[in-house]
Amino acid sequence: MKRLAPWAILAALLVPFALVAAPAVTGAKQPLNMTAIYMFIIFVGATLGITYWASKRTRTAREFYTAGGGITGFQNGLAIAGDYMSAASFLGISGLVFASGFDGLIYSIGWLVGWPVIMFLIAEQIRNLGKFTFADVSSYRFGQTQIRTMAAVSSLVVVIFYLIAQMVGAGKLIQLLFGLEYWMAVMIVGALMMIYVIFGGMTATTWVQIIKAVLLLSGATFMALAALNHFGFSPEEMFKQAVATHGKHDAIMGPGALIKDPINAISLGLALMFGTAGLPHILMRFFTVPNAKEARKSVFYATGFIGYFYILTFIIGFSAIVLLAQNPAYFSAGALVDGVITDPKGLLGGTNMVAIKLAEAVGGNLFLGFISAVAFATILAVVSGLTLAGASAISHDLYASVIARGRSNETMELRVSKFATLGLGIIAIILGIIFEKQNVAFLVGLTFAIAASANFPVLVASIFWGKMTTRGALVGGFAGLISALTLTVMSKAVWGETLGHMGADGKPVGLIFLDNPAIISIPLAFICIWLFSITDNSKQAQKDRALFPAQRVRCETGIGSEGTASH
Amino acid sequence: MTTDSVEAITRHPLYAELVTKRKRFAWILTFLMFLFYYGFIMIVAYAPKSLAVPLWAGSVTTVGIPVGLSVIISAFVLTGIYVYRANGEFDRLTKSIQEDLR
């Protein structure tokens, strides 16, 4: 494995680049963007160098899963931001602002408000109680086999669905930006992520995320400043010109069609707020810092970076309305009439290309190449974090705790995690190619719903509620997972748009009116945890409850926690 | 950790203080974030027009812009307030408990 894998993966990685050399013949595709490709190759070179350096520091399981716990709060804050700010949010939210103005702001706020919740209820508790995965915390005083299995299953469901969404997005984006074939893009992303994770573990993954966060934040800052410069740095002037240029005029300055009814708005808000606090790859980041103090600092910095980033995307989206309208070549025929954008979707390449096109408008071809390469790097950082979290669920939770029942050794566990990474990488590539033509937009909402309904309730109840038992955790966790999945399948996005069920009017329909299941599935999970815990009088339940005081003390004080200076 | 040391810590007067203070503080801040975010969403859902009002007479900038930005800033400020108190006061309490038990 050690000797063979690097060459096999490198060869797989080089194939697409070799094919790039032969000019593509298909006419509809974007021409090859050489600046972007050079910049991307520089990024890949640098990150592979870091991976090589990291591989020498990744010998033990602790180094592989947590970078040895030596990351500072500031670095971890950047890495968390790098893990969380996906290409989808950068391109998607700036596109949403471009298309409907204020609604984009409402949407981006939802993505931020989970962070304070993580800070107040989860971050330091996780650091004090866990070791490598959040399942360490949710199974802390419960029956290991059941709760580990449940946590690992819901982690893997989240990781795989999120990976599919990222891979499909990556393939399409890179096809547009670089002029590469879809399958090549998916292969490159998959191969690079496997190299980072298998050889560099958490150390390489962390630095890929930090570099990406710095590149993305500085690129977006430059773009926002260059754009604001056109308006003499006056937001009022920017809004004034945007209102004059956008076909909806005044309507873009207030809430529009994004929030149709309060129930759906609350449900999506719950999924975003608590889903963030249940994402395995995010929670895993809290084990990379030495203690609770640094864990708190990292959430503070991350919240600042992510909030700042959403403000930038808002400026980028609004200024793009004015600045892109100055160049008719960006629009398809009829989308731009007398300098007014009558149809934002008529932007060539779709509204996801807003930030990319604005990069060209304010910074020329060089900056376009830079932002394209950053978008690619963004995807890599996110999928690497996801894959590492998935691999640790397999090796640390399923293999070491359930299958080997604690009788495994570290070398074996490490080997399993590397094979798991390889397996997840291959699955991600295959599913990414299979799902190319599918509408995967609902997958991101689904992963947040599952994280909020299966992971978060069990985690938070196990930390704060002493009467909880193994049975309660098990039933509650699965109730959240299954109800979130089932209700999503019954929603319009899956039942109607993906499975093709049409209503009498020929439009896609759902079996329920909810777009996101969180408003039902989160309370259901909590009720099941409560009901099946208080009615539980088994021997195991007595053991579970008896272990709470010790857990509580360690959670509150950090005394006895893994890898801290508790001597 | 042995049962003895768990009992020793839980009996420590500062421990009760630490747990009560932190719990109250964390839940108050969580509640505030809830209030700001869902307050904003409820205004969007039930009174969207109130956010589309010009910020000053004749301005294009609407009330919604500073309101939305303040929700973003409040998230950052609330986490900052928590870190300030937790890394100061709460960590000092934890440290004195640890030192007393040594």
mmCIF file of C-alpha atoms in Angstrom, chain A residues 348-558:
data_model
loop_
_atom_site.group_PDB
_atom_site.id
_atom_site.type_symbol
_atom_site.label_atom_id
_atom_site.label_comp_id
_atom_site.label_asym_id
_atom_site.label_seq_id
_atom_site.Cartn_x
_atom_site.Cartn_y
_atom_site.Cartn_z
ATOM 1 C CA LEU A 348 -23.642 33.254 -19.823
ATOM 2 C CA GLY A 349 -22.737 30.189 -17.786
ATOM 3 C CA GLY A 350 -25.564 30.875 -15.308
ATOM 4 C CA THR A 351 -25.713 33.021 -12.180
ATOM 5 C CA ASN A 352 -23.097 30.795 -10.504
ATOM 6 C CA MET A 353 -20.564 32.548 -12.739
ATOM 7 C CA VAL A 354 -21.179 36.015 -11.289
ATOM 8 C CA ALA A 355 -18.093 36.110 -9.062
ATOM 9 C CA ILE A 356 -15.922 34.642 -11.826
ATOM 10 C CA LYS A 357 -17.112 37.164 -14.419
ATOM 11 C CA LEU A 358 -16.712 40.035 -11.966
ATOM 12 C CA ALA A 359 -13.127 38.902 -11.351
ATOM 13 C CA GLU A 360 -12.459 39.352 -15.060
ATOM 14 C CA ALA A 361 -14.304 42.682 -15.165
ATOM 15 C CA VAL A 362 -12.288 44.220 -12.317
ATOM 16 C CA GLY A 363 -8.954 42.416 -12.577
ATOM 17 C CA GLY A 364 -8.533 41.173 -16.135
ATOM 18 C CA ASN A 365 -7.485 37.711 -17.259
ATOM 19 C CA LEU A 366 -4.821 37.284 -14.588
ATOM 20 C CA PHE A 367 -7.272 37.821 -11.735
ATOM 21 C CA LEU A 368 -9.857 35.652 -13.495
ATOM 22 C CA GLY A 369 -7.269 32.876 -13.507
ATOM 23 C CA PHE A 370 -6.521 33.473 -9.848
ATOM 24 C CA ILE A 371 -10.177 33.321 -8.772
ATOM 25 C CA SER A 372 -10.787 30.219 -10.908
ATOM 26 C CA ALA A 373 -7.837 28.489 -9.270
ATOM 27 C CA VAL A 374 -9.107 29.586 -5.844
ATOM 28 C CA ALA A 375 -12.527 28.086 -6.611
ATOM 29 C CA PHE A 376 -10.840 24.795 -7.483
ATOM 30 C CA ALA A 377 -8.702 24.943 -4.326
ATOM 31 C CA THR A 378 -11.851 25.656 -2.320
ATOM 32 C CA ILE A 379 -13.467 22.439 -3.456
ATOM 33 C CA LEU A 380 -10.308 20.466 -2.674
ATOM 34 C CA ALA A 381 -10.119 21.783 0.878
ATOM 35 C CA VAL A 382 -13.762 20.948 1.584
ATOM 36 C CA VAL A 383 -13.679 17.425 0.141
ATOM 37 C CA SER A 384 -10.423 16.617 1.960
ATOM 38 C CA GLY A 385 -11.935 17.530 5.319
ATOM 39 C CA LEU A 386 -15.055 15.519 4.523
ATOM 40 C CA THR A 387 -13.119 12.451 3.436
ATOM 41 C CA LEU A 388 -10.934 12.520 6.527
ATOM 42 C CA ALA A 389 -14.031 12.705 8.738
ATOM 43 C CA GLY A 390 -15.628 9.808 6.836
ATOM 44 C CA ALA A 391 -12.458 7.717 7.034
ATOM 45 C CA SER A 392 -12.164 8.279 10.778
ATOM 46 C CA ALA A 393 -15.792 7.220 11.270
ATOM 47 C CA ILE A 394 -14.908 3.963 9.528
ATOM 48 C CA SER A 395 -11.542 3.308 11.194
ATOM 49 C CA HIS A 396 -11.911 4.842 14.656
ATOM 50 C CA ASP A 397 -15.631 4.265 15.283
ATOM 51 C CA LEU A 398 -16.639 1.251 13.196
ATOM 52 C CA TYR A 399 -13.391 -0.694 13.015
ATOM 53 C CA ALA A 400 -11.542 -0.031 16.270
ATOM 54 C CA SER A 401 -14.539 0.301 18.617
ATOM 55 C CA VAL A 402 -17.212 -1.925 17.071
ATOM 56 C CA ILE A 403 -15.587 -4.603 14.905
ATOM 57 C CA ALA A 404 -12.341 -5.084 16.860
ATOM 58 C CA ARG A 405 -14.052 -4.074 20.138
ATOM 59 C CA GLY A 406 -11.060 -2.124 21.386
ATOM 60 C CA ARG A 407 -8.631 -4.985 20.737
ATOM 61 C CA SER A 408 -7.142 -3.309 17.677
ATOM 62 C CA ASN A 409 -3.767 -1.617 17.730
ATOM 63 C CA GLU A 410 -2.863 1.802 16.416
ATOM 64 C CA THR A 411 -0.942 0.604 13.349
ATOM 65 C CA MET A 412 -3.918 -1.443 12.257
ATOM 66 C CA GLU A 413 -6.370 1.411 12.878
ATOM 67 C CA LEU A 414 -4.179 3.791 10.883
ATOM 68 C CA ARG A 415 -3.983 1.314 8.017
ATOM 69 C CA VAL A 416 -7.775 0.907 8.019
ATOM 70 C CA SER A 417 -8.240 4.681 7.902
ATOM 71 C CA LYS A 418 -5.965 4.971 4.864
ATOM 72 C CA PHE A 419 -7.813 2.218 3.019
ATOM 73 C CA ALA A 420 -11.084 3.866 4.052
ATOM 74 C CA THR A 421 -9.858 7.140 2.529
ATOM 75 C CA LEU A 422 -8.993 5.330 -0.685
ATOM 76 C CA GLY A 423 -12.426 3.666 -0.694
ATOM 77 C CA LEU A 424 -14.285 6.910 -0.014
ATOM 78 C CA GLY A 425 -12.256 8.687 -2.699
ATOM 79 C CA ILE A 426 -13.163 6.057 -5.282
ATOM 80 C CA ILE A 427 -16.826 6.103 -4.202
ATOM 81 C CA ALA A 428 -16.842 9.906 -4.458
ATOM 82 C CA ILE A 429 -15.393 9.806 -7.977
ATOM 83 C CA ILE A 430 -17.837 7.111 -9.163
ATOM 84 C CA LEU A 431 -20.899 8.772 -7.605
ATOM 85 C CA GLY A 432 -19.707 12.155 -8.870
ATOM 86 C CA ILE A 433 -19.712 10.778 -12.423
ATOM 87 C CA ILE A 434 -23.039 8.921 -12.004
ATOM 88 C CA PHE A 435 -24.804 11.996 -10.618
ATOM 89 C CA GLU A 436 -23.484 14.369 -13.313
ATOM 90 C CA LYS A 437 -26.868 15.018 -14.874
ATOM 91 C CA GLN A 438 -28.884 14.875 -11.630
ATOM 92 C CA ASN A 439 -30.136 17.860 -9.720
ATOM 93 C CA VAL A 440 -28.044 17.660 -6.557
ATOM 94 C CA ALA A 441 -28.989 21.015 -5.031
ATOM 95 C CA PHE A 442 -31.212 19.283 -2.450
ATOM 96 C CA LEU A 443 -28.281 17.185 -1.200
ATOM 97 C CA VAL A 444 -26.686 20.065 0.724
ATOM 98 C CA GLY A 445 -29.986 20.799 2.474
ATOM 99 C CA LEU A 446 -30.369 17.095 3.198
ATOM 100 C CA THR A 447 -26.912 16.751 4.762
ATOM 101 C CA PHE A 448 -27.602 19.720 7.040
ATOM 102 C CA ALA A 449 -30.989 18.223 7.951
ATOM 103 C CA ILE A 450 -29.429 14.869 8.847
ATOM 104 C CA ALA A 451 -26.593 16.480 10.801
ATOM 105 C CA ALA A 452 -29.151 18.601 12.678
ATOM 106 C CA SER A 453 -31.586 15.715 13.300
ATOM 107 C CA ALA A 454 -29.334 12.708 13.953
ATOM 108 C CA ASN A 455 -25.976 14.026 15.199
ATOM 109 C CA PHE A 456 -26.837 17.241 17.011
ATOM 110 C CA PRO A 457 -29.656 16.008 19.339
ATOM 111 C CA VAL A 458 -27.693 12.969 20.537
ATOM 112 C CA LEU A 459 -24.560 15.038 21.006
ATOM 113 C CA VAL A 460 -26.164 17.877 22.923
ATOM 114 C CA ALA A 461 -28.345 15.593 25.077
ATOM 115 C CA SER A 462 -25.421 13.342 25.963
ATOM 116 C CA ILE A 463 -23.424 16.397 27.076
ATOM 117 C CA PHE A 464 -26.137 18.131 29.108
ATOM 118 C CA TRP A 465 -28.734 15.549 30.188
ATOM 119 C CA GLY A 466 -27.681 13.079 32.860
ATOM 120 C CA LYS A 467 -30.771 10.858 32.643
ATOM 121 C CA MET A 468 -30.159 9.908 29.035
ATOM 122 C CA THR A 469 -29.497 6.230 28.321
ATOM 123 C CA THR A 470 -28.049 4.127 25.524
ATOM 124 C CA ARG A 471 -31.545 3.137 24.397
ATOM 125 C CA GLY A 472 -32.678 6.763 24.279
ATOM 126 C CA ALA A 473 -29.624 7.808 22.272
ATOM 127 C CA LEU A 474 -30.038 4.940 19.844
ATOM 128 C CA VAL A 475 -33.754 5.409 19.187
ATOM 129 C CA GLY A 476 -33.449 9.213 19.097
ATOM 130 C CA GLY A 477 -30.504 9.206 16.707
ATOM 131 C CA PHE A 478 -32.085 6.764 14.273
ATOM 132 C CA ALA A 479 -35.461 8.521 14.510
ATOM 133 C CA GLY A 480 -33.743 11.765 13.471
ATOM 134 C CA LEU A 481 -31.784 10.107 10.675
ATOM 135 C CA ILE A 482 -34.669 8.110 9.210
ATOM 136 C CA SER A 483 -37.266 10.883 9.488
ATOM 137 C CA ALA A 484 -34.894 13.411 7.879
ATOM 138 C CA LEU A 485 -34.210 11.014 5.002
ATOM 139 C CA THR A 486 -37.841 9.971 4.509
ATOM 140 C CA LEU A 487 -39.263 13.475 4.650
ATOM 141 C CA THR A 488 -36.638 14.685 2.176
ATOM 142 C CA VAL A 489 -37.601 11.930 -0.268
ATOM 143 C CA MET A 490 -41.238 13.082 0.101
ATOM 144 C CA SER A 491 -40.330 16.731 -0.552
ATOM 145 C CA LYS A 492 -40.890 18.501 -3.840
ATOM 146 C CA ALA A 493 -37.187 18.563 -4.709
ATOM 147 C CA VAL A 494 -36.881 14.757 -4.650
ATOM 148 C CA TRP A 495 -40.408 13.356 -5.145
ATOM 149 C CA GLY A 496 -41.314 15.837 -7.874
ATOM 150 C CA GLU A 497 -38.161 17.200 -9.469
ATOM 151 C CA THR A 498 -35.860 14.173 -9.171
ATOM 152 C CA LEU A 499 -38.282 11.229 -9.230
ATOM 153 C CA GLY A 500 -40.527 12.957 -11.766
ATOM 154 C CA HIS A 501 -43.929 12.932 -10.012
ATOM 155 C CA MET A 502 -46.068 15.628 -11.591
ATOM 156 C CA GLY A 503 -49.223 17.282 -10.314
ATOM 157 C CA ALA A 504 -52.401 17.934 -12.308
ATOM 158 C CA ASP A 505 -50.882 21.165 -13.623
ATOM 159 C CA GLY A 506 -47.838 19.306 -14.976
ATOM 160 C CA LYS A 507 -45.490 20.784 -12.371
ATOM 161 C CA PRO A 508 -43.364 18.686 -9.985
ATOM 162 C CA VAL A 509 -45.128 17.969 -6.683
ATOM 163 C CA GLY A 510 -44.127 16.681 -3.260
ATOM 164 C CA LEU A 511 -46.043 14.505 -0.810
ATOM 165 C CA ILE A 512 -45.536 17.127 1.883
ATOM 166 C CA PHE A 513 -45.237 20.894 1.674
ATOM 167 C CA LEU A 514 -41.982 21.047 3.661
ATOM 168 C CA ASP A 515 -38.830 21.660 1.657
ATOM 169 C CA ASN A 516 -36.590 20.866 4.612
ATOM 170 C CA PRO A 517 -37.574 18.274 7.255
ATOM 171 C CA ALA A 518 -35.754 19.861 10.223
ATOM 172 C CA ILE A 519 -38.832 21.356 11.901
ATOM 173 C CA ILE A 520 -40.260 17.840 12.305
ATOM 174 C CA SER A 521 -37.164 15.648 12.490
ATOM 175 C CA ILE A 522 -35.214 17.637 15.135
ATOM 176 C CA PRO A 523 -38.070 17.702 17.715
ATOM 177 C CA LEU A 524 -38.826 14.050 16.896
ATOM 178 C CA ALA A 525 -35.236 13.079 17.705
ATOM 179 C CA PHE A 526 -35.319 14.971 21.014
ATOM 180 C CA ILE A 527 -38.711 13.503 21.989
ATOM 181 C CA CYS A 528 -37.487 9.968 21.245
ATOM 182 C CA ILE A 529 -34.299 10.540 23.251
ATOM 183 C CA TRP A 530 -36.388 11.745 26.184
ATOM 184 C CA LEU A 531 -39.137 9.109 25.990
ATOM 185 C CA PHE A 532 -36.892 6.092 25.470
ATOM 186 C CA SER A 533 -34.508 7.278 28.191
ATOM 187 C CA ILE A 534 -36.972 7.963 31.002
ATOM 188 C CA THR A 535 -38.772 4.649 30.416
ATOM 189 C CA ASP A 536 -35.480 2.760 30.400
ATOM 190 C CA ASN A 537 -34.799 0.839 33.632
ATOM 191 C CA SER A 538 -32.332 -1.702 32.288
ATOM 192 C CA LYS A 539 -28.973 -2.497 33.842
ATOM 193 C CA GLN A 540 -27.281 -0.637 31.010
ATOM 194 C CA ALA A 541 -29.399 2.445 31.773
ATOM 195 C CA GLN A 542 -28.273 2.470 35.393
ATOM 196 C CA LYS A 543 -24.669 2.216 34.238
ATOM 197 C CA ASP A 544 -25.185 5.045 31.717
ATOM 198 C CA ARG A 545 -26.601 7.361 34.361
ATOM 199 C CA ALA A 546 -23.974 6.448 36.960
ATOM 200 C CA LEU A 547 -21.224 7.534 34.581
ATOM 201 C CA PHE A 548 -22.653 11.021 34.109
ATOM 202 C CA PRO A 549 -21.061 12.816 37.103
ATOM 203 C CA ALA A 550 -17.548 11.884 35.973
ATOM 204 C CA GLN A 551 -18.341 12.925 32.404
ATOM 205 C CA ARG A 552 -19.756 16.205 33.682
ATOM 206 C CA VAL A 553 -16.626 17.025 35.670
ATOM 207 C CA ARG A 554 -14.335 16.297 32.748
ATOM 208 C CA CYS A 555 -16.580 18.288 30.415
ATOM 209 C CA GLU A 556 -16.656 21.323 32.695
ATOM 210 C CA THR A 557 -13.030 21.381 33.804
ATOM 211 C CA GLY A 558 -11.120 19.572 31.075
#
